[in-house]
Coordinates of C-alpha atoms and ligand atoms in Angstrom, one line a residue:
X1 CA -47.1 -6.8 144.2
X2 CA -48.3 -5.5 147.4
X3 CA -45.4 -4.8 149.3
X4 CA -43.9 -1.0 148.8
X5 CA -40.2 -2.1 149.1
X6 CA -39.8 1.1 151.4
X7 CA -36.4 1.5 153.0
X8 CA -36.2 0.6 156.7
X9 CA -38.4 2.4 158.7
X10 CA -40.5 4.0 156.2
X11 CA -44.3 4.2 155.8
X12 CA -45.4 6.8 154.0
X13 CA -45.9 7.7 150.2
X14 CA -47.0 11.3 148.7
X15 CA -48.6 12.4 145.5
X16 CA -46.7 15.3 144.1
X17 CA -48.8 16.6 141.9
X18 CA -47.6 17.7 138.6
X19 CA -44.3 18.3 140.4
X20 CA -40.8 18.5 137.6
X21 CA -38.3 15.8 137.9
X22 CA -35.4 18.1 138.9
X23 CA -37.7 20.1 141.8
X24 CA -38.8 16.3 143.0
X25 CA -35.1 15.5 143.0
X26 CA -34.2 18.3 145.0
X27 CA -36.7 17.9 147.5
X28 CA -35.8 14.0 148.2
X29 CA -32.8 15.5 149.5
X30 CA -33.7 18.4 151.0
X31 CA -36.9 17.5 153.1
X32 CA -38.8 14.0 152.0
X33 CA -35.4 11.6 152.8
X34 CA -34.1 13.9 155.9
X35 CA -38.1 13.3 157.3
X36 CA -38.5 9.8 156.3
X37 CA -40.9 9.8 153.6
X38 CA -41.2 6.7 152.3
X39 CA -42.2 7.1 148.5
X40 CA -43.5 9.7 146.0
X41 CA -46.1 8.9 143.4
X42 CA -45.1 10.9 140.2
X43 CA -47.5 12.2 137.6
X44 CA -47.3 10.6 134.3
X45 CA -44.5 9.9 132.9
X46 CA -45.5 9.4 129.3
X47 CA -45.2 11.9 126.7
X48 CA -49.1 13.5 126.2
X49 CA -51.1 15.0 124.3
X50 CA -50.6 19.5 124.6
X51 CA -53.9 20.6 125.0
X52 CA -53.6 24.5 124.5
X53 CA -57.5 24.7 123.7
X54 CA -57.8 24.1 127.5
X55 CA -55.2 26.2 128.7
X56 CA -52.9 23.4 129.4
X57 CA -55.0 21.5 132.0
X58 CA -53.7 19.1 134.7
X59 CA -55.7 16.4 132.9
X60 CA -53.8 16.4 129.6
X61 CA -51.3 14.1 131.1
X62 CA -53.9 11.5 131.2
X63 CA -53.5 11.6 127.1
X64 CA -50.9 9.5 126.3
X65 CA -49.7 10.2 122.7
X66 CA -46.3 7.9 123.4
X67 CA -44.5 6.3 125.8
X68 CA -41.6 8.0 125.4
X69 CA -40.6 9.7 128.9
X70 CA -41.2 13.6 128.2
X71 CA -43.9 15.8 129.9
X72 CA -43.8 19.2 131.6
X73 CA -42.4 17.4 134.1
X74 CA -38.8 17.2 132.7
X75 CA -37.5 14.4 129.9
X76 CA -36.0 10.9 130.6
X77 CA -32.7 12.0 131.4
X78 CA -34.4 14.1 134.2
X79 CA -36.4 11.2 135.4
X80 CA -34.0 8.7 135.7
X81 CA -31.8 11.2 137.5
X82 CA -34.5 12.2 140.1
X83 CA -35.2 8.5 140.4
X84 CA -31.7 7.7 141.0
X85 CA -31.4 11.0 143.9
X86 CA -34.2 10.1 145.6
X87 CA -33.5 6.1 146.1
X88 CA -29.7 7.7 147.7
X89 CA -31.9 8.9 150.1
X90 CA -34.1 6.1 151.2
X91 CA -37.2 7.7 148.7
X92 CA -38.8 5.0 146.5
X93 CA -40.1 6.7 143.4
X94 CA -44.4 5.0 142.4
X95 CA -45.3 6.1 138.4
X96 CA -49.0 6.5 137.4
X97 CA -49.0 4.2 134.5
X98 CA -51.5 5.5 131.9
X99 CA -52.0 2.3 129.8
X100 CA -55.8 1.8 129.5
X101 CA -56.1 4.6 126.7
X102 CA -54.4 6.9 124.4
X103 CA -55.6 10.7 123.4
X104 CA -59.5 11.9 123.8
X105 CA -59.3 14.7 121.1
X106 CA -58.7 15.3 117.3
X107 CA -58.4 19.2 118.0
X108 CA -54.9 18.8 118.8
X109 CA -52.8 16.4 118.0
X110 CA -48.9 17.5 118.8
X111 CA -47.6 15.5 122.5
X112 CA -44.7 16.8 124.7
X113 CA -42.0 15.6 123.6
X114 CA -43.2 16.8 119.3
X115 CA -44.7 13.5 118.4
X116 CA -48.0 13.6 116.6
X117 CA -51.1 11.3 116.6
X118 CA -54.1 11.2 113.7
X119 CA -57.0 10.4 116.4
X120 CA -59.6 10.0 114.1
X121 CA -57.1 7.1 112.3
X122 CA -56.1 5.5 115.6
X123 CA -52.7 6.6 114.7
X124 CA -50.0 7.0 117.3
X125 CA -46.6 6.4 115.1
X126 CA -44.3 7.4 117.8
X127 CA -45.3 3.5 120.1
X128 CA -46.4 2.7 117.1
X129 CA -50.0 1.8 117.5
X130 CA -52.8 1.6 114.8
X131 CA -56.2 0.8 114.2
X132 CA -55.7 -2.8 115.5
X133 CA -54.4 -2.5 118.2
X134 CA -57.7 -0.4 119.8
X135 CA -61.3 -2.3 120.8
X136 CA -63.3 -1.9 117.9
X137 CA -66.0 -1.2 116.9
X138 CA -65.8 2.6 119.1
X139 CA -68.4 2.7 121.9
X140 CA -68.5 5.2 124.5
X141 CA -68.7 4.4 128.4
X142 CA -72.1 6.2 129.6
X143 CA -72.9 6.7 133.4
X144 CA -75.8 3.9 133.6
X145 CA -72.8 1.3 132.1
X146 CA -70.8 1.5 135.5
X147 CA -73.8 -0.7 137.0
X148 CA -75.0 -2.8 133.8
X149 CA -72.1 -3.9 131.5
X150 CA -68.9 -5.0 133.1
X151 CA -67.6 -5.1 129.7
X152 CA -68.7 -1.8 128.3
X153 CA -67.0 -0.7 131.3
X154 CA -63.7 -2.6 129.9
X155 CA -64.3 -2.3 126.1
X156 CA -65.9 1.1 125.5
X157 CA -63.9 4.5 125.7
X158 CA -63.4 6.6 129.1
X159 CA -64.3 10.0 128.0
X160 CA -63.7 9.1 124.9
X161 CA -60.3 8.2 125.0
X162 CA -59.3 5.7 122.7
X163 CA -59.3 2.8 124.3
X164 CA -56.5 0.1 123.9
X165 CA -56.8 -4.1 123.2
X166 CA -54.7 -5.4 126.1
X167 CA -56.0 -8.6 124.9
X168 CA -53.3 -8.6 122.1
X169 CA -49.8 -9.7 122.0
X170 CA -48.1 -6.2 120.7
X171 CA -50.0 -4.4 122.8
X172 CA -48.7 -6.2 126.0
X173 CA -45.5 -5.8 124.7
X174 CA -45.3 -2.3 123.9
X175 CA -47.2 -1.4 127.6
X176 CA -44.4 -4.0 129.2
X177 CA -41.5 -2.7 127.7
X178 CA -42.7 0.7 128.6
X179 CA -43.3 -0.4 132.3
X180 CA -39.7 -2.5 132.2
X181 CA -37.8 0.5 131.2
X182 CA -38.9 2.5 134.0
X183 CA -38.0 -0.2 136.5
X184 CA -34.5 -0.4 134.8
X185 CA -34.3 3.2 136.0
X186 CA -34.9 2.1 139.2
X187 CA -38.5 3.2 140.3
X188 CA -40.7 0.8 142.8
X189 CA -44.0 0.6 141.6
X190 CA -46.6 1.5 139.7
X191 CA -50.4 2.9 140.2
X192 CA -52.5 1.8 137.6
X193 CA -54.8 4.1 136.2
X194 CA -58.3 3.8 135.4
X195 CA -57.7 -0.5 136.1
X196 CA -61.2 -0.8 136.4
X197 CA -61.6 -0.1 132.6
X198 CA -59.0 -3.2 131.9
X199 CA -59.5 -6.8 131.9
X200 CA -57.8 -8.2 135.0
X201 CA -56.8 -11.0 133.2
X202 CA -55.0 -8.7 131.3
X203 CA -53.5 -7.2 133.7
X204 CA -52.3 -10.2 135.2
X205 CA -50.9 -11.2 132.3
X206 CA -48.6 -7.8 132.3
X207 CA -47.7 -8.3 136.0
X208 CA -46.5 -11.5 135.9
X209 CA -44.1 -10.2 133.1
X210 CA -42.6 -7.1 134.5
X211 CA -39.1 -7.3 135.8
X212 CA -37.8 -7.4 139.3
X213 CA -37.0 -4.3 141.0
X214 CA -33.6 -3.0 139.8
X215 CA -30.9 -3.9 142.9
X216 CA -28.3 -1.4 141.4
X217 CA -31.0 0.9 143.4
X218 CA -31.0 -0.8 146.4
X219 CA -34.0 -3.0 146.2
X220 CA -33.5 -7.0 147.4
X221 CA -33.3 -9.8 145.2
X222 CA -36.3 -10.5 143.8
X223 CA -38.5 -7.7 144.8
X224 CA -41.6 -7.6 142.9
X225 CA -42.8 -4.0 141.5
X226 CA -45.4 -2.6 144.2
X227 CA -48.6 -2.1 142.4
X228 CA -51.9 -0.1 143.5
X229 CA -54.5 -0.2 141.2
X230 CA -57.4 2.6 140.9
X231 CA -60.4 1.1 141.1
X232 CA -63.1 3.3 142.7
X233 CA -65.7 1.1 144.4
X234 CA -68.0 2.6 146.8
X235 CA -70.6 -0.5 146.3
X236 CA -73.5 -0.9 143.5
X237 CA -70.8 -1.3 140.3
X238 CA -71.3 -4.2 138.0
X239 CA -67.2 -3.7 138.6
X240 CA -66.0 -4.8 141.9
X241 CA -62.2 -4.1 143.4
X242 CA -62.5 -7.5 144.6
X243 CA -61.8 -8.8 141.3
X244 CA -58.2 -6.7 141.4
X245 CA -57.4 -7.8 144.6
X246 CA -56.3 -10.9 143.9
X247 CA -54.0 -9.4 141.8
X248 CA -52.2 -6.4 143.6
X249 CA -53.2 -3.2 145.8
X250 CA -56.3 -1.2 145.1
X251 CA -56.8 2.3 145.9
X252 CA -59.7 2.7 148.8
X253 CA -61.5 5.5 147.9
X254 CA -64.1 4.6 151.5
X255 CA -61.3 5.6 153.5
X256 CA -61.5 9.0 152.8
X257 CA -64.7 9.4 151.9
X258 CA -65.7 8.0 155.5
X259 CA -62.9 10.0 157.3
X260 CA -64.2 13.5 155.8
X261 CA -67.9 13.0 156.5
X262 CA -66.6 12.5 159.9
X263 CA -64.3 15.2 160.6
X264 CA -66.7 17.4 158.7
X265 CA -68.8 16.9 161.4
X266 CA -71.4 14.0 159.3
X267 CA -70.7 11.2 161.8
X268 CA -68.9 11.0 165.4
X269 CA -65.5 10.0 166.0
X270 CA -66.6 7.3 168.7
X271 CA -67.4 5.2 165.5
X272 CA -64.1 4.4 164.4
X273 CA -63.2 2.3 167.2
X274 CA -63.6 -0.5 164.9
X275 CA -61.9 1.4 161.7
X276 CA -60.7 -1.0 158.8
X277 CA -62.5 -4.5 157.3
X278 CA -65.7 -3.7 160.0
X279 CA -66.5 -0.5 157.8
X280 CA -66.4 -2.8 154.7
X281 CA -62.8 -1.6 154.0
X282 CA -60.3 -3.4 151.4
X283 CA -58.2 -5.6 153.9
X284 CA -55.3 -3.8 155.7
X285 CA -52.8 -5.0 153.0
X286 CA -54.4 -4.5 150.3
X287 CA -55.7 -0.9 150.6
X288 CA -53.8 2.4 149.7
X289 CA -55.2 4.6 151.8
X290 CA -55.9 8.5 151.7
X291 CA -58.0 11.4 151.9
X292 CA -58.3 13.0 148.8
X293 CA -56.4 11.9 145.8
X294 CA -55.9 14.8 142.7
X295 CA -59.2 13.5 141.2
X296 CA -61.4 14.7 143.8
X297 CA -59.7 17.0 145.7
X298 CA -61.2 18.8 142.4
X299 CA -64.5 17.1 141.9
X300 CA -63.4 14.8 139.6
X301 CA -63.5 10.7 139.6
X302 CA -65.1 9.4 143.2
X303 CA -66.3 13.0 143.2
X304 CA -65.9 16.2 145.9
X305 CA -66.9 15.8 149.7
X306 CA -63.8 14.9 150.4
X307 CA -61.7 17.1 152.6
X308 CA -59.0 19.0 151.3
X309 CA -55.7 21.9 152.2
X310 CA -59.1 24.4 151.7
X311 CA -60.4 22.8 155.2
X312 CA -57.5 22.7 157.2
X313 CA -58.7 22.2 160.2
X314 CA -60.8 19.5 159.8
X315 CA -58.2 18.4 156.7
X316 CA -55.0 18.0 159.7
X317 CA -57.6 15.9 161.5
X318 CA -58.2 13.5 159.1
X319 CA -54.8 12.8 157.8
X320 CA -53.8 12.8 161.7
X321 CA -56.1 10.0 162.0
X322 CA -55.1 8.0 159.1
X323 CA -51.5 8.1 159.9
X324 CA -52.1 7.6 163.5
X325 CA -53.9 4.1 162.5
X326 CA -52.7 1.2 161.4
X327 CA -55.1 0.3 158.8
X328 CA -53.4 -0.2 155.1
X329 CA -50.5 2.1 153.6
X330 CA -51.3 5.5 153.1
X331 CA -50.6 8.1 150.9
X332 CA -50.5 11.9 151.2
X333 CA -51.4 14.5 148.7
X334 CA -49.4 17.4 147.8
X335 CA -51.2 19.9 145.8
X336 CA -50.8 23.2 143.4
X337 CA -53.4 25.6 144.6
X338 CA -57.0 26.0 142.4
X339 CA -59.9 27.6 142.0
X340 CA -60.7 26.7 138.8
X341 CA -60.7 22.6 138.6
X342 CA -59.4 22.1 135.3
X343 CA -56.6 24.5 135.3
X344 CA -53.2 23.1 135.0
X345 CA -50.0 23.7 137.8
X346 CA -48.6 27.4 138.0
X347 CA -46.9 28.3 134.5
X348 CA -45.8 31.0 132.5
X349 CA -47.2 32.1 129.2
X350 CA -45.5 29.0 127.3
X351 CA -47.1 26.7 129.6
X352 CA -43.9 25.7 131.3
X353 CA -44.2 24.6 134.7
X354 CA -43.2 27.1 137.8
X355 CA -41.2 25.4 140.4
X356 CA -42.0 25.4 143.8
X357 CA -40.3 28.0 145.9
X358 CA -39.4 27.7 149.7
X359 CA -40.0 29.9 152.2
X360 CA -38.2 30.8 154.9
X361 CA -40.2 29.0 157.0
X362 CA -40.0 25.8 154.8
X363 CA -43.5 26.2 153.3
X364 CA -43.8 26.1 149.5
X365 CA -44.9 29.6 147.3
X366 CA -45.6 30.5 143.3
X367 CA -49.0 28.5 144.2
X368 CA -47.5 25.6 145.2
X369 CA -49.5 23.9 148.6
X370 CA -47.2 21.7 149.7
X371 CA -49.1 20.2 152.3
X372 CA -46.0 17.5 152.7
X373 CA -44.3 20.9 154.4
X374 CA -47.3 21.7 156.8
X375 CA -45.8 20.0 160.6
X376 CA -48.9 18.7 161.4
X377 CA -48.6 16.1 158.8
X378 CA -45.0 15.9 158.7
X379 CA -44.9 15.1 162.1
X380 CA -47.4 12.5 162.1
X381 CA -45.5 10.5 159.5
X382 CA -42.4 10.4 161.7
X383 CA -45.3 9.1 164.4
X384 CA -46.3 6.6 162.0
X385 CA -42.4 5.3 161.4
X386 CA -42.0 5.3 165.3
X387 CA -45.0 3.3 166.3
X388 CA -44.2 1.0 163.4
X389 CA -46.4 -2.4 163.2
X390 CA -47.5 -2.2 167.4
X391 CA -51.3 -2.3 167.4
X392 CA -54.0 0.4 168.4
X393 CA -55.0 -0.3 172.3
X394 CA -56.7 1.7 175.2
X395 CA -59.5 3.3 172.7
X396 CA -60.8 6.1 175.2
X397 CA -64.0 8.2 173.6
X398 CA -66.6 10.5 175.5
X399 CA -69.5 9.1 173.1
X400 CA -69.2 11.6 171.0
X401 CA -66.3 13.5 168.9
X402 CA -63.0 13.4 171.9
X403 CA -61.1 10.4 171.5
X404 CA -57.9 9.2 172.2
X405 CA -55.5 5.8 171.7
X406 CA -51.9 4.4 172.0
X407 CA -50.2 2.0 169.4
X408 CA -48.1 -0.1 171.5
X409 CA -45.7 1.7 174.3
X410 CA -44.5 3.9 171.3
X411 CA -47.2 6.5 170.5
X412 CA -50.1 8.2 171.6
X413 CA -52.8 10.5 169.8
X414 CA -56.0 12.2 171.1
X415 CA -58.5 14.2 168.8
X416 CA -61.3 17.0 170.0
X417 CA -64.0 17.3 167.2
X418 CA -66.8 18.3 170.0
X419 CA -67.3 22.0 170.3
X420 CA -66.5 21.8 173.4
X421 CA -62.6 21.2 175.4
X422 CA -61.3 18.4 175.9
X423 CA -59.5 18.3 179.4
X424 CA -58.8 14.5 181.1
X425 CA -56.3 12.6 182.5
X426 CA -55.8 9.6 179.6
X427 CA -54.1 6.3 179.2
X428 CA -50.6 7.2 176.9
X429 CA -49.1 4.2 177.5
X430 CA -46.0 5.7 176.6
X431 CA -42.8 5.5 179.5
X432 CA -43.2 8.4 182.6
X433 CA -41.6 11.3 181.3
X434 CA -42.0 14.5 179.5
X435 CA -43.0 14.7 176.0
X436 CA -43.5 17.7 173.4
X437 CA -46.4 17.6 171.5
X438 CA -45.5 17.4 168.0
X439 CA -49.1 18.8 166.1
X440 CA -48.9 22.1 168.2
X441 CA -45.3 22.8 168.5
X442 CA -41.9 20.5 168.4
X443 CA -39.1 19.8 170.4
X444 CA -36.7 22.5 170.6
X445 CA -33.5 21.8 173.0
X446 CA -34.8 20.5 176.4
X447 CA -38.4 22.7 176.0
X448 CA -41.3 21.6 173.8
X449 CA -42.3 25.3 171.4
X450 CA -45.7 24.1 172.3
X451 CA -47.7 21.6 174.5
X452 CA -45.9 19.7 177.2
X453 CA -47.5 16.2 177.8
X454 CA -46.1 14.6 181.5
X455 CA -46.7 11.0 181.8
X456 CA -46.8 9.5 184.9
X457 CA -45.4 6.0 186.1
X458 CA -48.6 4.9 185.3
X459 CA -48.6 6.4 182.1
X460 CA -51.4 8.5 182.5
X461 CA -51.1 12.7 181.4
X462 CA -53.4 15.2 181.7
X463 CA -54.7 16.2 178.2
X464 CA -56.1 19.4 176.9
X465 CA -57.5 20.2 173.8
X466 CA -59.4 23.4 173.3
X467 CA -62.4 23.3 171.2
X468 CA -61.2 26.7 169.6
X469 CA -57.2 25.7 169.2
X470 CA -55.3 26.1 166.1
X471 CA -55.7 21.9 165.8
X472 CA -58.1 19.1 166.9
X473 CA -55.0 16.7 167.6
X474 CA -52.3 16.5 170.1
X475 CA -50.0 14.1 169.5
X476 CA -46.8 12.4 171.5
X477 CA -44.2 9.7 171.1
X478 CA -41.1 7.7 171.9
X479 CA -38.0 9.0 170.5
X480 CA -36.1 12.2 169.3
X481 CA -38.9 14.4 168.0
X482 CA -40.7 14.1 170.9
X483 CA -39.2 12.7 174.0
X484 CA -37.3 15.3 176.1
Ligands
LIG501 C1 -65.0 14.8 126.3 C2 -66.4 14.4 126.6 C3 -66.7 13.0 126.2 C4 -66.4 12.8 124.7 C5 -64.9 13.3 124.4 C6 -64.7 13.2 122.9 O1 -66.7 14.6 128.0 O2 -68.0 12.6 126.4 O3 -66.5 11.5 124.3 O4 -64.7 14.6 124.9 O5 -63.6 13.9 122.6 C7 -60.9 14.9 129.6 C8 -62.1 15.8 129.7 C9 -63.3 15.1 129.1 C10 -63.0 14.8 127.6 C11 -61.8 13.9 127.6 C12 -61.3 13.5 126.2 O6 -62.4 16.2 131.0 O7 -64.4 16.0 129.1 O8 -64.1 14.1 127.1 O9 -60.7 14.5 128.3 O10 -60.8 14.6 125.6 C13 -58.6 12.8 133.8 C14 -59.7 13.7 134.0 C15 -60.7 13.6 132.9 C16 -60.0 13.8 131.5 C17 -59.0 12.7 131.4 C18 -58.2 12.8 130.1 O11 -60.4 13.4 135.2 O12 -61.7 14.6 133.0 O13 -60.9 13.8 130.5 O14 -58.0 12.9 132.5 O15 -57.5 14.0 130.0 C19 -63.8 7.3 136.3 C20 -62.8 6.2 136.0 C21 -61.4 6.5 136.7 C22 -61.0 7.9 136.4 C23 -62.1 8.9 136.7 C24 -61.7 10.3 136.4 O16 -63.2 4.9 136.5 O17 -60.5 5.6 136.2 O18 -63.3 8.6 136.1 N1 -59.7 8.3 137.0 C25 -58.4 8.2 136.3 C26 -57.5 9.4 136.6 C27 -58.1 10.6 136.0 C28 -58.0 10.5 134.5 C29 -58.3 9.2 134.1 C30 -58.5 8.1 134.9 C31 -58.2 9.0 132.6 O19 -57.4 9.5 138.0 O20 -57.3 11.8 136.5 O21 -59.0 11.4 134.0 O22 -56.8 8.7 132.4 O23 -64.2 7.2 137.7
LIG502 CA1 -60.4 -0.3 128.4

């Protein structure tokens, strides 16, 4: 369960957020397969709970009122199609499986796709569920129970959400045969929400009886599901991950935690020489790795201080760095712009969902971020495809917040977080020759639209980064988008 079943070559997954099925379709062929994206985790796929008494927030898709596949997101002919586009072009499609809970409201009770739930009866007639099939008697998870009571934790209610019995028979069945018919369609994976409020010998139970991965897609014989479980564990829980971990991936909320303190200035680059299990992170396969996730990006879950698109400075640093090093797979997020952290994606007055659109300089508008589009990042995942599985070597720092490394002969990456320049002749380890810097420009013909990098037979290059330039990284490697 901890292998992403990527096509050749690929690396990377994004989160886009609340994006429709058709709009996601569209952009596996347009930008995410043509720039080697490896995956996309969807929102929720499950029809939820409309919430109109909060103006249609983001977080109503965490309400699952069935499992039938219709959301603002498109229906299940939508989905299987997008799945289905995006696999033709080397895209593997991750769904956030929402199976620890049903609805949190008796306010409203009308989902998606028109089915209704009675949430003071336990009633959801469209899986169907009933009383039974819920922990009972109702408790409610309170803040001090996260370091007390591993099984209020996994018993009680999240925000009052009512909390299924994945103890029992039918309900295995019903969250299996939900899972199953989304890997008929063809998807890869799932991430598991809120797995820390589920027995993991629950969960193993429903692993072990998910299907393989559908080879009319393109998958091998055999391939398990890749799984990524969130579990937020920054120490002190009477929960830890490393009770999941034996049983798929877990989300690592450290590694972005640790990364923003640092690029916010918190804590000095030199530090990370020894980046990964030495910081107390999850184990290189095991981790899904990013910087902010949709949770809190907003001050939500795990929390703010993470970075985010609103620092973007500091925000193309970090996600520079993670994709730069080899530690775990990451995962990018792709946002809808907010100020307000409940409100829901751009929509009209019917609280239909406004697609992105795309500018002519291939960035996203109608409030759509997009920080997939931005080069900085885009370019760094075609780094992280070049330099595939070589290792990190020649770790350069100046003590402080300039530092610089190679991964294998392939790639090369140097960061300034000092307020002062960086200017030295560095180890690239790449081949002599001339490369274009692909964080401030890209390769255009035989000239580079920004820096030129020359590395000499002994594959040192003079390096400049300005303490006031557009970005802290500079960035060079082996192969089309870079080499001239
Ligand atoms: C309110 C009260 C409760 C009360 C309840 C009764 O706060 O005390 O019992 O009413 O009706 C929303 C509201 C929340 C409301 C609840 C039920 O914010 O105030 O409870 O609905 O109506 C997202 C949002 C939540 C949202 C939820 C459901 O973040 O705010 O709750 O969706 O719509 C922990 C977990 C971790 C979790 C994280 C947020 O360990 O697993 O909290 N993260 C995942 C998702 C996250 C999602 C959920 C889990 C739930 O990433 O996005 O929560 O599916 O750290
Ligand atoms: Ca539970």
């Amino acid at each position: 369960y901890k292998n992403p079943h990527y096509a050749a070559g690929r690396t990377t997954m994004v989160h886009l957020f609340e994006w429709k099925w058709d709009d996601i379709a569209a952009e596996c062929e347009r930008f995410l397969g043509p720039r080697g994206f490896g995956g996309i985790q969807v929102s929720p796929v499950s029809e939820n709970l409309v919430l109109w008494d909060f103006q249609r927030p983001w977080w109503e898709r965490y309400q699952p009122i069935s499992y039938r596949l219709i959301t603002r997101s498109g229906n299940e002919q939508q989905f299987a199609s997008m799945v289905r586009r995006c696999n033709n072009v080397g895209v593997r499609i991750y769904v956030d499986a929402v199976i620890n809970h049903m609805t949190g409201t008796w306010r409203e009770n009308t989902g998606t796709g028109g089915s209704t739930a009675n949430y003071g009866q336990w009633h959801y007639p469209s899986v169907p569920y009933g009383r039974d099939d819920f922990n009972y008697p109702e408790c409610v998870i309170s803040g001090s129970d996260y370091f007390c009571c591993a099984d209020r934790v996994r018993n009680c209610q999240l925000n009052g959400l009512k909390d299924l019995y994945q103890g029992s028979e039918y309900v295995r069945t019903q969250i299996v045969n939900f899972m199953n018919h989304l890997i008929s369609l063809g998807v890869a994976g799932f991430r598991i929400d809120a797995a820390k409020h589920m027995w993991p010998g629950d969960l193993r139970v429903i692993y072990d009886r998910l299907h393989n991965l559908n080879t009319a897609h393109g998958f091998p014989s055999g391939a398990r599901p890749y799984i990524y479980q969130e579990v937020i564990d920054l120490g002190g829980e009477a929960i830890s991950r490393n009770e999941y971990t034996p049983l798929a991936a877990v989300t690592e909320f450290k590694y972005g935690m640790e990364l923003s303190r640092a690029f916010n200035g918190n804590n000095l680059l030199r530090w990370f020489y020894n980046w990964g299990t030495a910081w107390g992170l999850l184990a290189s396969g095991d981790a899904l790795n990013f910087i902010d996730n949709h949770d809190n990006q907003r001050g939500h879950g795990a929390g703010g201080d993470v970075l985010t698109y609103k620092q973007p400075k500091q925000y193309k640093g970090a996600i520079a760095f993670m994709l730069a090093h080899p530690h775990g797979w990451p995962q990018l997020m792709s946002s809808f712009a907010f100020t307000n952290t409940e409100a829901g994606p751009p929509m009209d007055s019917n609280g239909n969902t406004i697609s992105p659109s795309i500018n002519s300089d291939s960035s996203c508008g109608n409030g759509w971020v997009c920080e997939h589009r931005w080069r900085q990042i885009f370019s760094m995942v075609a780094f992280r495809n070049r330099v595939g599985n070589t290792a990190l070597t020649n770790w350069w720092d100046n003590n402080s917040n300039q530092i610089s490394f190679c991964r294998g002969n392939q790639g090369f990456v140097a960061f300034n977080n000092d307020y002062w320049d960086l200017n030295q002749t560095l180890q690239t380890c790449l081949p002599a020759g001339s490369y274009c810097d692909v964080i401030s420009g890209w390769k255009s013909g035989n000239s580079c639209t920004g820096k030129r990098i020359t590395v000499g037979s002994d594959g040192r290059a003079n390096i400049v980064l300005g303490a006031n330039e557009y970005d802290m990284v500079l960035a060079i490697h082996t192969g089309t988008e870079s080499r001239l």
